[in-house]
Coordinates of C-alpha atoms in Angstrom, one line a residue:
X1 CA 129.3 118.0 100.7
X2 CA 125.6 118.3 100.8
X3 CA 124.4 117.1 97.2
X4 CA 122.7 120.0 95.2
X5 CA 120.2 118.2 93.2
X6 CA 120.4 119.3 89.5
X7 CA 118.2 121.8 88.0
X8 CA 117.4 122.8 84.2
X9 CA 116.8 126.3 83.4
X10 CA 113.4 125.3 81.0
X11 CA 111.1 125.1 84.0
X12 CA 111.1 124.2 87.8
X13 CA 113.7 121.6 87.8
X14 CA 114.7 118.5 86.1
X15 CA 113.0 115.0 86.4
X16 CA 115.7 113.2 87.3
X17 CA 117.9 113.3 90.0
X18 CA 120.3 111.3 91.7
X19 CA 119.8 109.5 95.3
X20 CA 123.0 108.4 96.9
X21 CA 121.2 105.4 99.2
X22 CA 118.6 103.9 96.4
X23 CA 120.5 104.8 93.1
X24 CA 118.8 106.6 90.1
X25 CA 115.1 107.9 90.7
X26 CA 113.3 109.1 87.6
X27 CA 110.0 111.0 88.6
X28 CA 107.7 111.1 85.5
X29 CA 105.5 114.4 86.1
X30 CA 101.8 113.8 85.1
X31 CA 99.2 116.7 84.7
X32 CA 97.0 117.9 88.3
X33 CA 98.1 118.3 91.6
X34 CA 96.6 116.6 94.4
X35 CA 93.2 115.2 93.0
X36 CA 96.1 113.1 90.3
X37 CA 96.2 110.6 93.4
X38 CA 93.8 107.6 94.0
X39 CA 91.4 107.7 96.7
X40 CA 91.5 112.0 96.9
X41 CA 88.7 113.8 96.8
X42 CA 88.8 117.6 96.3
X43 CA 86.6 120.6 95.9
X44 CA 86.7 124.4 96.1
X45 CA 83.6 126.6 97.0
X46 CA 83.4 130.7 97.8
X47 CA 82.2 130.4 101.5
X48 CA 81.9 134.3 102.1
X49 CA 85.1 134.9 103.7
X50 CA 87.0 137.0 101.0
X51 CA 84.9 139.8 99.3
X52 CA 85.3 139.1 95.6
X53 CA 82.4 135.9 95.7
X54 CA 84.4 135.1 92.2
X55 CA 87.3 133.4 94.1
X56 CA 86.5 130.8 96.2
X57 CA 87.9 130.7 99.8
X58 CA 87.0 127.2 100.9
X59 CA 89.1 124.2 100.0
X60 CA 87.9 120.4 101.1
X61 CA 90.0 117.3 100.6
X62 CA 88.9 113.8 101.8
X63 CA 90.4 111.2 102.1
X64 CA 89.6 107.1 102.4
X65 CA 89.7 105.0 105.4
X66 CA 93.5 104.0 106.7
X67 CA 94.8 107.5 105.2
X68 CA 98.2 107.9 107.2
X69 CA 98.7 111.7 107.4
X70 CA 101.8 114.0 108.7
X71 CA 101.7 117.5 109.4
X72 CA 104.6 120.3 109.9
X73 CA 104.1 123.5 111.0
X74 CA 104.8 127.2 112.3
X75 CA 106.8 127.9 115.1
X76 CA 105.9 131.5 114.8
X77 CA 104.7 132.2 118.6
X78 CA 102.0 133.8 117.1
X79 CA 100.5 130.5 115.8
X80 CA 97.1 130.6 114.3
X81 CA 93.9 128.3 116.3
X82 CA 94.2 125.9 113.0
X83 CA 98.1 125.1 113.3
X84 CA 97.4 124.1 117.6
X85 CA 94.1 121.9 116.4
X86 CA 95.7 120.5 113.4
X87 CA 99.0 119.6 115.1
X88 CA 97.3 117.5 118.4
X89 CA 94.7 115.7 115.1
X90 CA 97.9 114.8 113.5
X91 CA 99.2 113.1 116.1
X92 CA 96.9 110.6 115.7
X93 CA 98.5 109.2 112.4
X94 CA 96.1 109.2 110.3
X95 CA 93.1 111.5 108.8
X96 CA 90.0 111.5 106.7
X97 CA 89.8 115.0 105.9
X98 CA 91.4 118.8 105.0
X99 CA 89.6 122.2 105.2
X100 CA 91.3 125.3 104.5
X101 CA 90.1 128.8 104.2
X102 CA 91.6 131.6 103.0
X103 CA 91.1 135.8 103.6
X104 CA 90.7 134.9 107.3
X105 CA 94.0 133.1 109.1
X106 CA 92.2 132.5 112.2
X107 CA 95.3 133.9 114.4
X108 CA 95.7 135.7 117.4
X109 CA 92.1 135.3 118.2
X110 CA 92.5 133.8 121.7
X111 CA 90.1 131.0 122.8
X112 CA 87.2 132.0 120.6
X113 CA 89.6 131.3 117.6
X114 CA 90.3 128.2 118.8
X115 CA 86.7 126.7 119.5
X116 CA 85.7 127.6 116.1
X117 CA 88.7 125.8 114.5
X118 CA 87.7 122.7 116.9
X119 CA 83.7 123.5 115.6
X120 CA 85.1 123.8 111.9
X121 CA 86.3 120.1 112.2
X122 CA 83.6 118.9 113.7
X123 CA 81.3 120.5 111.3
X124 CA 83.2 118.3 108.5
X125 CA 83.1 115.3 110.2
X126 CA 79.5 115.3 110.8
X127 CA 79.4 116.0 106.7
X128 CA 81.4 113.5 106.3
X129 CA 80.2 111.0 109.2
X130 CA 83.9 110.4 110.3
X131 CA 85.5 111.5 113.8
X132 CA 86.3 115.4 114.6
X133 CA 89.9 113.8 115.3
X134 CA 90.2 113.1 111.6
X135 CA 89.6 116.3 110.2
X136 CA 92.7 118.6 109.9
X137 CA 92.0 122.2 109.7
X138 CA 94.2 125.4 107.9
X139 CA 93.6 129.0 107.5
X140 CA 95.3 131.6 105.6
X141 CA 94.7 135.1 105.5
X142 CA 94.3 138.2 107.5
X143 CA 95.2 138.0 111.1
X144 CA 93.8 138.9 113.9
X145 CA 90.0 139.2 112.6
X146 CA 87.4 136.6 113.8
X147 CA 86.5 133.8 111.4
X148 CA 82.7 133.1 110.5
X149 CA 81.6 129.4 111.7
X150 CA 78.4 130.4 109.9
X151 CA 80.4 130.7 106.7
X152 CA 82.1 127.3 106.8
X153 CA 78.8 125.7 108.2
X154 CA 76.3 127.2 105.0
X155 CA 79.3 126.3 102.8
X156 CA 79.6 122.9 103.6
X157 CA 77.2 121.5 101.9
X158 CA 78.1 122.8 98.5
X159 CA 82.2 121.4 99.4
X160 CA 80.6 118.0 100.1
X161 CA 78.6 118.4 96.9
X162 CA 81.8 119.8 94.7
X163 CA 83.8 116.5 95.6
X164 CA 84.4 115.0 92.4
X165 CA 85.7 111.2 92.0
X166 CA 88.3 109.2 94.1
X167 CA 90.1 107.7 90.9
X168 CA 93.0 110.1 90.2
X169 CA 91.1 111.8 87.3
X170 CA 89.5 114.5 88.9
X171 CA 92.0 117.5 87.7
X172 CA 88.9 119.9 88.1
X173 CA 88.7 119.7 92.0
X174 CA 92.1 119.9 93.0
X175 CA 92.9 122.8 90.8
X176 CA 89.2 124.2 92.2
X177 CA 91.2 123.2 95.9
X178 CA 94.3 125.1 94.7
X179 CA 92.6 128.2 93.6
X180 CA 90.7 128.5 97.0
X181 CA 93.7 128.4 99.1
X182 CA 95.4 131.0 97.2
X183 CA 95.7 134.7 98.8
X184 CA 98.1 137.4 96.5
X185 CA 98.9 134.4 94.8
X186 CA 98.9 135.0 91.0
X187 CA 98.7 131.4 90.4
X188 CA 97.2 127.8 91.6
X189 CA 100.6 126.0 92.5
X190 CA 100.2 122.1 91.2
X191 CA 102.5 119.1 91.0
X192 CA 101.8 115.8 90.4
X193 CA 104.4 112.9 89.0
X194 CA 104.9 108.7 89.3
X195 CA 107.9 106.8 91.1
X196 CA 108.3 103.2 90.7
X197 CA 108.7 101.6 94.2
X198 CA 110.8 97.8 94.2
X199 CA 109.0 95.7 96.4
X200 CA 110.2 92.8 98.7
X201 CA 109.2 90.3 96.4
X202 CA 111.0 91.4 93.5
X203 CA 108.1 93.2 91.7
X204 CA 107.5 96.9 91.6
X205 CA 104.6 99.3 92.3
X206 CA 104.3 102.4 90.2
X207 CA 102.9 105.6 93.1
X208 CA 102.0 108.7 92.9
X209 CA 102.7 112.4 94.8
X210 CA 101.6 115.1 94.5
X211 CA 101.0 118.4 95.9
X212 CA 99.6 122.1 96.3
X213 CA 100.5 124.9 98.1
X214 CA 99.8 128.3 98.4
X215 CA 102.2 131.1 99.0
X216 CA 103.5 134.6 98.1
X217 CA 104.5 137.1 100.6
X218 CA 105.2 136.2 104.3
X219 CA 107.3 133.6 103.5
X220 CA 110.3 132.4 105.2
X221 CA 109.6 129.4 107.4
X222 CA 110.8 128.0 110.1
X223 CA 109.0 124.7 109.5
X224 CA 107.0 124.7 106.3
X225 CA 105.7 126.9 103.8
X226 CA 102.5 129.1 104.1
X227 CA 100.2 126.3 103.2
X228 CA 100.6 123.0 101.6
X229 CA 99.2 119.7 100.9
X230 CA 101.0 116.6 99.5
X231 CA 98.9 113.3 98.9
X232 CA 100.4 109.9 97.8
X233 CA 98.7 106.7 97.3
X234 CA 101.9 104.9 98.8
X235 CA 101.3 102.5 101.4
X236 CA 103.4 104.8 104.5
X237 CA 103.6 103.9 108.3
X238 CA 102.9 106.9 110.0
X239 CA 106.7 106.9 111.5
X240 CA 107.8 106.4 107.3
X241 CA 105.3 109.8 106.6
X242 CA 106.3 112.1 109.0
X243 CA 109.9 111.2 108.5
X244 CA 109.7 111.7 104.6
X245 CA 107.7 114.9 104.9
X246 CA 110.6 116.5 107.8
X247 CA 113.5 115.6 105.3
X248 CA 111.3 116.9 102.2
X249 CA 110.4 119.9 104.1
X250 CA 113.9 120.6 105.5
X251 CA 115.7 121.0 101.3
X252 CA 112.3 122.9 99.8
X253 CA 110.0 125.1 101.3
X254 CA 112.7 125.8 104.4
X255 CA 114.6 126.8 101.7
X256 CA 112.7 129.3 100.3
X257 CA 112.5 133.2 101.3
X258 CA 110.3 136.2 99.6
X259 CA 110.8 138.8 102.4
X260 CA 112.4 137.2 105.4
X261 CA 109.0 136.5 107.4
X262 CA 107.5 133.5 109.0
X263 CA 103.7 133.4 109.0
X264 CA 101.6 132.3 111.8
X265 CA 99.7 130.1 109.8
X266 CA 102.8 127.9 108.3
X267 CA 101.4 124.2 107.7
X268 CA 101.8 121.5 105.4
X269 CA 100.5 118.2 105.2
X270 CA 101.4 115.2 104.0
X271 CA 98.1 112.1 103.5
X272 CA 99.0 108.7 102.4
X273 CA 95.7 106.7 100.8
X274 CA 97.7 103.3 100.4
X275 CA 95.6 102.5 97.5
X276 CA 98.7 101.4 95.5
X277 CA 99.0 98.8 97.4
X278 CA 102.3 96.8 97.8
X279 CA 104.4 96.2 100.8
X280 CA 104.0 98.5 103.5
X281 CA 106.7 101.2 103.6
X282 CA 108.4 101.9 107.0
X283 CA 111.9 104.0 107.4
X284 CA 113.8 100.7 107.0
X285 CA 112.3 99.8 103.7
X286 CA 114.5 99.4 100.8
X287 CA 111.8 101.8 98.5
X288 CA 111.7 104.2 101.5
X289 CA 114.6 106.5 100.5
X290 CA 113.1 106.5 96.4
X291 CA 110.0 107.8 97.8
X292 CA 111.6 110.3 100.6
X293 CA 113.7 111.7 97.5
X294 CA 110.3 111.8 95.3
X295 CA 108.3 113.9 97.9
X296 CA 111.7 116.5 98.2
X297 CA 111.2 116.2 94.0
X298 CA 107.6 117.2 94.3
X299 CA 108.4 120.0 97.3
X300 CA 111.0 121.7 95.7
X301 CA 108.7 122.6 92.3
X302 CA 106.6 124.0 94.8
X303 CA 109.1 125.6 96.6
X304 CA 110.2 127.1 93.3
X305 CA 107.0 128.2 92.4
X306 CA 106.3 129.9 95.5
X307 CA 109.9 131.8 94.8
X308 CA 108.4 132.8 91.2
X309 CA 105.4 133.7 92.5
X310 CA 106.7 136.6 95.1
X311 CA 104.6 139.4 95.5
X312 CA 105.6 141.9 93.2
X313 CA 108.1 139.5 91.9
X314 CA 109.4 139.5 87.8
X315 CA 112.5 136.9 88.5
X316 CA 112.8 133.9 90.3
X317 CA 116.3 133.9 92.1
X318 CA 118.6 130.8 92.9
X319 CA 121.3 131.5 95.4
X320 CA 124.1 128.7 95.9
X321 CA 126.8 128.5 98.0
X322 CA 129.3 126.1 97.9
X323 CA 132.5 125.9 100.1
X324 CA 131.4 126.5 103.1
X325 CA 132.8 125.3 106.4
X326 CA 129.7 123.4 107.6
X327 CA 126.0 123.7 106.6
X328 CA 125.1 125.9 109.0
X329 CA 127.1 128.2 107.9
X330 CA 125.9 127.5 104.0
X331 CA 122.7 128.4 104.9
X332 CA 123.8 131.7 106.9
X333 CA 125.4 132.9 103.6
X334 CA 122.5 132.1 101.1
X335 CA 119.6 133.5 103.5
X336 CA 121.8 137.0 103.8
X337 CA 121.9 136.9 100.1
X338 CA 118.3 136.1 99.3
X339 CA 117.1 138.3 102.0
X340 CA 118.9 141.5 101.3
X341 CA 116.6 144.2 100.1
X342 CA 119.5 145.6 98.0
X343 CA 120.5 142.2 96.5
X344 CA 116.9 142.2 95.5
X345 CA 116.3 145.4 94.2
X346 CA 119.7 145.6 92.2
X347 CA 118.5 142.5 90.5
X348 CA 114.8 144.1 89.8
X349 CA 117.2 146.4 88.2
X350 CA 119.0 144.0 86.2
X351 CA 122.2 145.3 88.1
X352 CA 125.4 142.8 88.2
X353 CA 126.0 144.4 91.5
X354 CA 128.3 141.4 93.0
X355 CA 129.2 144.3 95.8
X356 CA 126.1 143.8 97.4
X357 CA 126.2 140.1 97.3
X358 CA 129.5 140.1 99.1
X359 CA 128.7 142.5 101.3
X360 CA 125.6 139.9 102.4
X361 CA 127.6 137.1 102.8
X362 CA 130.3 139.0 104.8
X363 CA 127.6 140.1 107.5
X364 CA 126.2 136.1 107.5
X365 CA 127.8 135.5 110.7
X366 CA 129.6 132.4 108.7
X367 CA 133.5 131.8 108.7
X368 CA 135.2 131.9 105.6
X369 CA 138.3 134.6 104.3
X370 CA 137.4 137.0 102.0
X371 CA 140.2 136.5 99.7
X372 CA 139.0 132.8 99.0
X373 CA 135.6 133.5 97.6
X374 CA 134.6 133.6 94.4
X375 CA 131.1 134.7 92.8
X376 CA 129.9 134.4 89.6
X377 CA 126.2 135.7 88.0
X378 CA 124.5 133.9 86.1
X379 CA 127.7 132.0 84.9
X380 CA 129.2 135.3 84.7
X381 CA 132.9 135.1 86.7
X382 CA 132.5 138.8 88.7
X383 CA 134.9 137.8 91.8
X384 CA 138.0 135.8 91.9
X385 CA 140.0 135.4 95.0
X386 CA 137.7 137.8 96.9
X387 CA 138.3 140.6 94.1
X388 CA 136.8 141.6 91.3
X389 CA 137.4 140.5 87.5
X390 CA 136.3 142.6 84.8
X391 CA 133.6 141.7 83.1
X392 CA 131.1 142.8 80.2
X393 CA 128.5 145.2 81.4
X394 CA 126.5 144.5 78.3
X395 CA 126.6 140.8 78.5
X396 CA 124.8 140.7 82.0
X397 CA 122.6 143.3 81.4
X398 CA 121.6 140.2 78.5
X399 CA 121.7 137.7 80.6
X400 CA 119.5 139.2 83.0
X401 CA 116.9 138.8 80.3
X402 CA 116.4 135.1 81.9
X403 CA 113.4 134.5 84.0
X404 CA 115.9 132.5 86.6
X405 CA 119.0 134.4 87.8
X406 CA 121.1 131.9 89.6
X407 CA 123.8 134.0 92.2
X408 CA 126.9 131.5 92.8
X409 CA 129.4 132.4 95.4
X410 CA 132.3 129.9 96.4
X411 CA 133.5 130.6 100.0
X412 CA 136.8 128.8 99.8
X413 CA 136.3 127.4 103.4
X414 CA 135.0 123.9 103.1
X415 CA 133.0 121.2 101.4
X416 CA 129.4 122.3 102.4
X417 CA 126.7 123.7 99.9
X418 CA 123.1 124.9 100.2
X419 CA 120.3 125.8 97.8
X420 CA 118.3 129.0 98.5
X421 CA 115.0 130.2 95.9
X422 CA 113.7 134.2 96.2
X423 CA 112.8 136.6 94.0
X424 CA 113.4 140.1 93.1
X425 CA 111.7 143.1 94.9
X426 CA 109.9 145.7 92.6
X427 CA 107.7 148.6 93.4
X428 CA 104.5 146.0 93.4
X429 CA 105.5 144.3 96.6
X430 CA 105.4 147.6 98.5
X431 CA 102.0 148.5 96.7
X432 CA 100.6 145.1 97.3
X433 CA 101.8 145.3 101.4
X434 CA 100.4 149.0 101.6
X435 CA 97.0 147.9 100.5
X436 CA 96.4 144.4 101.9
X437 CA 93.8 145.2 104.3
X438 CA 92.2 147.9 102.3

């Protein structure tokens, strides 16, 4: 069975979980997001490119010298001039520095979209005096419109200027990073927390990682989430970063759906300083499974948060399925669940409506007989045996006061399980949609 990592209802997950391969990991959360890591630099600045100038729209991170970076992203075919630049930097290894926009996603804006991308990192490194090759770019925003070079290059200076220090105390510049990513996003999305590491020698090494992202509507990736960073100060090969931030990636933000669509701007990254020191960390390193399972730790609070944060959204929704008959098939059954307008809107409603959850699972494609599943709401038993058991109307209706409504359906056929976060539709996330270009 794939493990299902255990979650408290007081917030966006538990700090402990278990890891099969290295034992007990405790993450201790700490206050800040990315900025809460040694040797990142962060600032946000309004650059012009979304029309309220009291929300900045230009996010810069830097980075020291030997920073190992990863990067996942889209495989929308629609992919934005930022995901093709970004993804040939980061195969490199290593980077120096992030700039992200946001009101302008740079896609579908054929070759003149690219060179400015290619011009916006060069633009930083020259700032920076570092190589165009270590700059990783990211837009977010509206698609298909041109983006301003002029913006990013008058802007600049003020980013360079807003970079506060490199000593994992600066919480005002990576929250000022967050909030300049964000697009309907109610809220900046921050995580920070400490692992201990075991070294070779019998000592351990206390690191940090963190992360931001950015995300509301659009979402349901194929790769990654909208937009994310993650920073550590864990001395990572660049084989050990990319592999941690695939497996993170793969249980957290690919397992997260607001409306069923995958932007063309999906990108996250994932920089290593290596300030902590310690032994270096490859994929055969004792410490490398604590730390894979504290970056999936780190991703799925953002994952959640980007859930919670739904356009239009008033619950977070947690869909598990257990049962099933491989995980492929787990996943089939939670993403016709969390994607089904009428599963959505019946919770909006605060309607135990377990009809429509088994009529999304029944259209999954998966195998399973109908007459072993099971479901319950929000611990509430509303299917046995694939029929239905009376229950207390007034009692849901109660429980549905929660701001997390967990949806548990058992398909009978197997040992494998999945984890799926969405939220509720409500009238907002039409009105919002409707108006977003006007």
């Amino acid at each position: 069975m794939e493990e299902l990592s255990s979650i408290n209802g007081e917030g966006f997950g538990t700090s402990t979980a278990s890891l099969d391969a290295a034992g007990a990991v405790t993450l201790d959360y700490i206050d800040g997001g990315i900025t809460a890591v040694s040797g990142v630099r962060a600032s946000g600045v309004y650059a012009g490119f979304r029309k309220n100038p009291d929300k900045n729209d230009l996010a810069l991170i830097t980075f020291p010298e030997g920073t190992v970076a990863a990067g996942v992203y889209t495989r929308n075919i629609f992919c934005a001039a930022p995901v093709t630049v970004s993804r040939a930097h980061t195969a490199h290894g290593h980077a120096r520095a992030i700039l992200i926009n946001s009101g302008n996603a740079n896609a579908a804006t054929g070759t003149e979209g690219l060179a400015v991308a290619e011009q916006s990192a060069s633009l930083v490194a020259c700032a920076l005096d570092i190589s165009p090759e270590e700059v990783l770019v990211a837009s977010t925003g509206v698609i298909g419109v041109p983006l301003s070079l002029e913006c990013i290059r008058a802007a600049l200076p003020c980013s360079v200027a807003a970079l506060g220090p490199d000593d994992g105390t600066d919480r005002a510049g990576g929250n000022a990073a967050a909030r300049a990513i964000m697009t309907t996003d109610t809220k900046a999305k921050e995580v920070a927390a400490t692992v201990s590491l075991s070294q070779e020698n019998g000592t351990s090494v206390t690191v940090t990682v963190a992360g931001m992202c950015k995300g509301s509507g659009m979402i349901m990736p194929d790769m990654a989430t909208m937009i994310g960073v993650l920073t550590t100060d864990a001395l990572l090969t660049p084989a050990a970063a990319d592999a941690a931030l695939r497996a993170a990636i793969d249980v957290s933000f690919n397992k997260v759906t607001v409306d069923s669509d995958t932007s063309t701007n999906d990108t996250v990254f994932l920089a290593a300083t290596g300030v902590s020191g310690g032994d270096v960390i490859d994929v055969m390193h004792a410490s490398f499974p604590v730390f894979a399972h504290a970056l999936a730790q780190v991703c799925e609070k953002l994952a959640r948060m980007i859930a919670a944060d739904g356009e239009g959204a008033s619950k977070l929704i947690t869909v598990e399925v257990t049962g099933a008959s491989s995980a492929s098939d787990a996943d089939l059954v939670a993403r016709a669940i969390a994607n089904s307008p009428l599963v959505k809107t019946a919770i909006a409603g605060h309607d135990a409506n377990w009809g429509r959850i088994a009529m999304a699972a029944g259209k999954s494609g998966a195998q399973f007989a109908q007459e072993h599943v099971a479901i319950d709401i929000m611990g509430l038993p509303v299917l046995r045996q694939g029929l239905p058991v009376v229950f207390s109307e007034e009692e849901a209706i109660k429980r549905f006061e929660e701001s997390e409504i967990v949806l548990h359906i058992d398909l009978g056929a197997g040992n494998a399980a999945t984890r799926i976060w969405t939220c509720d539709f409500t009238h907002d996330y039409i009105s919002i949609n409707a108006d977003y270009r006007t």
